[in-house]
Amino acid sequence: MSDHPLSALNVTVRIPPSTILDAVSCDLHDARVTGFLGPNGAGKTTLIKLMMGELEPCVGQVKRNQHAIVAHFSQHSVDQLDLKMNPLE
């Protein structure tokens, strides 16, 4: 495993009856913003939940750097914002 903020090594996630991710490996580098793009059902949300610690893999390992700050802003988060307020408010 690397010293990157977030790493996944040979991760498999099964949510019966389906395998959502199968032997996925990735490192997130020291970027301020990272996006996941792909078709519906490709496992983007599952990968994000793994990285945030909301899911555990059936196989493989996810490593979170203890100094990394992880936040998630989904496309649905905007529905909870008061659009009359500015970003600092």
PDB file of C-alpha atoms in Angstrom:
ATOM      1  CA  MET A   1       0.000   0.000   0.000  1.00  0.00           C
ATOM      2  CA  SER A   2       1.154   3.539  -0.680  1.00  0.00           C
ATOM      3  CA  ASP A   3       1.359   6.698   1.415  1.00  0.00           C
ATOM      4  CA  HIS A   4      -1.354   8.390  -0.642  1.00  0.00           C
ATOM      5  CA  PRO A   5      -4.351   9.866   1.207  1.00  0.00           C
ATOM      6  CA  LEU A   6      -6.535   6.949   0.073  1.00  0.00           C
ATOM      7  CA  SER A   7      -5.617   3.600  -1.453  1.00  0.00           C
ATOM      8  CA  ALA A   8      -7.532   0.475  -2.386  1.00  0.00           C
ATOM      9  CA  LEU A   9      -5.813  -2.821  -3.154  1.00  0.00           C
ATOM     10  CA  ASN A  10      -7.642  -5.676  -4.924  1.00  0.00           C
ATOM     11  CA  VAL A  11     -10.987  -4.640  -3.422  1.00  0.00           C
ATOM     12  CA  THR A  12     -14.097  -6.705  -4.063  1.00  0.00           C
ATOM     13  CA  VAL A  13     -17.550  -5.666  -2.872  1.00  0.00           C
ATOM     14  CA  ARG A  14     -20.544  -7.951  -3.137  1.00  0.00           C
ATOM     15  CA  ILE A  15     -24.070  -6.835  -2.418  1.00  0.00           C
ATOM     16  CA  PRO A  16     -26.040 -10.027  -3.065  1.00  0.00           C
ATOM     17  CA  PRO A  17     -26.905 -11.114  -5.615  1.00  0.00           C
ATOM     18  CA  SER A  18     -24.377  -8.882  -7.432  1.00  0.00           C
ATOM     19  CA  THR A  19     -20.653  -8.224  -7.337  1.00  0.00           C
ATOM     20  CA  ILE A  20     -20.404  -4.409  -7.467  1.00  0.00           C
ATOM     21  CA  LEU A  21     -16.599  -4.076  -7.570  1.00  0.00           C
ATOM     22  CA  ASP A  22     -14.256  -6.926  -8.467  1.00  0.00           C
ATOM     23  CA  ALA A  23     -10.501  -6.755  -7.734  1.00  0.00           C
ATOM     24  CA  VAL A  24     -10.302  -2.948  -8.000  1.00  0.00           C
ATOM     25  CA  SER A  25      -7.066  -1.159  -7.088  1.00  0.00           C
ATOM     26  CA  CYS A  26      -6.513   2.597  -7.043  1.00  0.00           C
ATOM     27  CA  ASP A  27      -4.585   5.369  -5.316  1.00  0.00           C
ATOM     28  CA  LEU A  28      -5.910   8.882  -4.810  1.00  0.00           C
ATOM     29  CA  HIS A  29      -3.026  11.309  -4.996  1.00  0.00           C
ATOM     30  CA  ASP A  30      -2.640  14.589  -3.118  1.00  0.00           C
ATOM     31  CA  ALA A  31      -5.314  16.377  -5.139  1.00  0.00           C
ATOM     32  CA  ARG A  32      -7.720  18.858  -3.652  1.00  0.00           C
ATOM     33  CA  VAL A  33     -10.649  17.509  -5.666  1.00  0.00           C
ATOM     34  CA  THR A  34     -11.209  14.087  -7.191  1.00  0.00           C
ATOM     35  CA  GLY A  35     -14.168  13.115  -9.356  1.00  0.00           C
ATOM     36  CA  PHE A  36     -15.498   9.715 -10.351  1.00  0.00           C
ATOM     37  CA  LEU A  37     -17.143   9.501 -13.751  1.00  0.00           C
ATOM     38  CA  GLY A  38     -18.909   6.534 -15.318  1.00  0.00           C
ATOM     39  CA  PRO A  39     -22.252   5.084 -16.310  1.00  0.00           C
ATOM     40  CA  ASN A  40     -24.972   4.278 -13.810  1.00  0.00           C
ATOM     41  CA  GLY A  41     -24.272   1.040 -11.971  1.00  0.00           C
ATOM     42  CA  ALA A  42     -20.508   1.119 -12.571  1.00  0.00           C
ATOM     43  CA  GLY A  43     -19.701   1.243  -8.821  1.00  0.00           C
ATOM     44  CA  LYS A  44     -18.833   4.943  -8.355  1.00  0.00           C
ATOM     45  CA  THR A  45     -20.917   5.403  -5.199  1.00  0.00           C
ATOM     46  CA  THR A  46     -19.735   2.052  -3.827  1.00  0.00           C
ATOM     47  CA  LEU A  47     -16.102   3.103  -4.313  1.00  0.00           C
ATOM     48  CA  ILE A  48     -16.760   6.434  -2.557  1.00  0.00           C
ATOM     49  CA  LYS A  49     -18.464   4.658   0.358  1.00  0.00           C
ATOM     50  CA  LEU A  50     -15.436   2.349   0.657  1.00  0.00           C
ATOM     51  CA  MET A  51     -13.063   5.305   0.695  1.00  0.00           C
ATOM     52  CA  MET A  52     -15.141   7.070   3.356  1.00  0.00           C
ATOM     53  CA  GLY A  53     -15.339   3.957   5.553  1.00  0.00           C
ATOM     54  CA  GLU A  54     -19.095   3.507   5.154  1.00  0.00           C
ATOM     55  CA  LEU A  55     -18.563   0.080   3.537  1.00  0.00           C
ATOM     56  CA  GLU A  56     -15.963  -2.611   4.101  1.00  0.00           C
ATOM     57  CA  PRO A  57     -14.691  -4.791   1.249  1.00  0.00           C
ATOM     58  CA  CYS A  58     -15.400  -8.530   1.144  1.00  0.00           C
ATOM     59  CA  VAL A  59     -11.875  -9.005  -0.212  1.00  0.00           C
ATOM     60  CA  GLY A  60      -8.914  -6.633  -0.352  1.00  0.00           C
ATOM     61  CA  GLN A  61      -7.867  -3.648   1.694  1.00  0.00           C
ATOM     62  CA  VAL A  62      -8.656   0.071   1.863  1.00  0.00           C
ATOM     63  CA  LYS A  63      -6.070   2.318   3.501  1.00  0.00           C
ATOM     64  CA  ARG A  64      -6.943   5.815   4.692  1.00  0.00           C
ATOM     65  CA  ASN A  65      -4.084   8.133   5.638  1.00  0.00           C
ATOM     66  CA  GLN A  66      -4.748   9.340   9.191  1.00  0.00           C
ATOM     67  CA  HIS A  67      -4.050  12.943   8.127  1.00  0.00           C
ATOM     68  CA  ALA A  68      -6.380  12.931   5.136  1.00  0.00           C
ATOM     69  CA  ILE A  69      -9.658  14.816   5.387  1.00  0.00           C
ATOM     70  CA  VAL A  70     -12.362  13.143   3.322  1.00  0.00           C
ATOM     71  CA  ALA A  71     -15.556  14.917   2.334  1.00  0.00           C
ATOM     72  CA  HIS A  72     -18.297  13.914  -0.070  1.00  0.00           C
ATOM     73  CA  PHE A  73     -20.493  16.239  -2.111  1.00  0.00           C
ATOM     74  CA  SER A  74     -22.853  14.260  -4.309  1.00  0.00           C
ATOM     75  CA  GLN A  75     -25.083  15.518  -7.065  1.00  0.00           C
ATOM     76  CA  HIS A  76     -27.988  15.267  -4.607  1.00  0.00           C
ATOM     77  CA  SER A  77     -26.310  17.408  -1.932  1.00  0.00           C
ATOM     78  CA  VAL A  78     -27.329  20.592  -3.733  1.00  0.00           C
ATOM     79  CA  ASP A  79     -30.978  19.802  -2.868  1.00  0.00           C
ATOM     80  CA  GLN A  80     -30.132  20.437   0.803  1.00  0.00           C
ATOM     81  CA  LEU A  81     -28.529  23.843   0.222  1.00  0.00           C
ATOM     82  CA  ASP A  82     -30.235  27.198   0.709  1.00  0.00           C
ATOM     83  CA  LEU A  83     -29.446  28.725  -2.666  1.00  0.00           C
ATOM     84  CA  LYS A  84     -30.114  32.237  -1.282  1.00  0.00           C
ATOM     85  CA  MET A  85     -26.987  31.949   0.895  1.00  0.00           C
ATOM     86  CA  ASN A  86     -23.439  32.510  -0.340  1.00  0.00           C
ATOM     87  CA  PRO A  87     -20.789  29.728  -0.011  1.00  0.00           C
ATOM     88  CA  LEU A  88     -19.359  31.165   3.226  1.00  0.00           C
ATOM     89  CA  GLU A  89     -22.752  31.311   4.909  1.00  0.00           C
TER      90      GLU A  89
END
